[in-house]
């Protein structure tokens, strides 16, 4: 399966994720949904934030030039929010960052579950 198919079929097609991307830990894009371009510098900054998330409290999580207020970090995920009905999750696997955005009435918990589930699978097969 191609990386684009993971984005299209396992993230966007669920109806729980509005926009999505998969990037390497170096920030380079592997696949992205239509109209959603996370810059390599944005993704690389997020990869670094897993080592020290404190700077995100000032800079926020920036995806496709849009700033999301940083909410919290775990050892493998970063969560952000924009306004009352939009947000994002970034999940780190062994080799990649999975990025999901929810908006337009979608629920954050549903989006997070979908992205985390795909991350679990990719990590289990070495990615």
mmCIF file of N, CA, C and O in Angstrom, residues 3-4 22-26 28-32 95-96 127:
data_model
loop_
_atom_site.group_PDB
_atom_site.id
_atom_site.type_symbol
_atom_site.label_atom_id
_atom_site.label_comp_id
_atom_site.label_asym_id
_atom_site.label_seq_id
_atom_site.Cartn_x
_atom_site.Cartn_y
_atom_site.Cartn_z
ATOM 1 N N UNK A 3 1.852 5.292 0.642
ATOM 2 C CA UNK A 3 1.596 6.232 1.746
ATOM 3 C C UNK A 3 0.351 7.054 1.471
ATOM 4 O O UNK A 3 -0.411 7.374 2.375
ATOM 5 N N UNK A 4 0.137 7.397 0.207
ATOM 6 C CA UNK A 4 -1.045 8.180 -0.139
ATOM 7 C C UNK A 4 -2.323 7.406 0.176
ATOM 8 O O UNK A 4 -3.306 7.981 0.645
ATOM 9 N N UNK A 22 1.303 12.468 6.257
ATOM 10 C CA UNK A 22 2.322 11.621 6.860
ATOM 11 C C UNK A 22 3.664 12.187 6.426
ATOM 12 O O UNK A 22 3.893 12.413 5.237
ATOM 13 N N UNK A 23 4.526 12.451 7.414
ATOM 14 C CA UNK A 23 5.864 12.987 7.155
ATOM 15 C C UNK A 23 6.888 12.088 7.830
ATOM 16 O O UNK A 23 6.599 11.465 8.854
ATOM 17 N N UNK A 24 8.094 12.073 7.277
ATOM 18 C CA UNK A 24 9.196 11.416 7.958
ATOM 19 C C UNK A 24 9.613 12.251 9.156
ATOM 20 O O UNK A 24 9.272 13.439 9.266
ATOM 21 N N UNK A 25 10.379 11.653 10.056
ATOM 22 C CA UNK A 25 10.837 12.401 11.237
ATOM 23 C C UNK A 25 11.785 13.531 10.871
ATOM 24 O O UNK A 25 12.015 14.429 11.673
ATOM 25 N N UNK A 26 12.326 13.514 9.643
ATOM 26 C CA UNK A 26 13.162 14.616 9.166
ATOM 27 C C UNK A 26 12.324 15.782 8.646
ATOM 28 O O UNK A 26 12.851 16.820 8.268
ATOM 29 N N UNK A 28 10.277 15.657 5.953
ATOM 30 C CA UNK A 28 9.896 15.511 4.548
ATOM 31 C C UNK A 28 8.559 14.791 4.401
ATOM 32 O O UNK A 28 8.298 13.803 5.083
ATOM 33 N N UNK A 29 7.705 15.298 3.496
ATOM 34 C CA UNK A 29 6.377 14.709 3.328
ATOM 35 C C UNK A 29 6.424 13.368 2.609
ATOM 36 O O UNK A 29 7.188 13.195 1.665
ATOM 37 N N UNK A 30 5.591 12.435 3.078
ATOM 38 C CA UNK A 30 5.420 11.147 2.404
ATOM 39 C C UNK A 30 4.090 11.117 1.666
ATOM 40 O O UNK A 30 3.984 10.525 0.610
ATOM 41 N N UNK A 31 3.071 11.747 2.242
ATOM 42 C CA UNK A 31 1.742 11.791 1.624
ATOM 43 C C UNK A 31 0.923 12.856 2.334
ATOM 44 O O UNK A 31 1.158 13.157 3.502
ATOM 45 N N UNK A 32 -0.054 13.413 1.608
ATOM 46 C CA UNK A 32 -0.889 14.452 2.192
ATOM 47 C C UNK A 32 -2.252 14.467 1.515
ATOM 48 O O UNK A 32 -2.381 14.037 0.372
ATOM 49 N N UNK A 95 9.305 5.897 12.614
ATOM 50 C CA UNK A 95 9.917 6.597 11.485
ATOM 51 C C UNK A 95 9.099 7.758 10.932
ATOM 52 O O UNK A 95 9.545 8.423 10.001
ATOM 53 N N UNK A 96 7.923 7.982 11.460
ATOM 54 C CA UNK A 96 7.032 8.953 10.816
ATOM 55 C C UNK A 96 6.238 9.777 11.820
ATOM 56 O O UNK A 96 6.135 9.443 12.998
ATOM 57 N N UNK A 127 7.284 0.927 11.080
ATOM 58 C CA UNK A 127 7.319 2.331 10.700
ATOM 59 C C UNK A 127 6.973 3.199 11.883
ATOM 60 O O UNK A 127 7.125 4.335 11.941
#
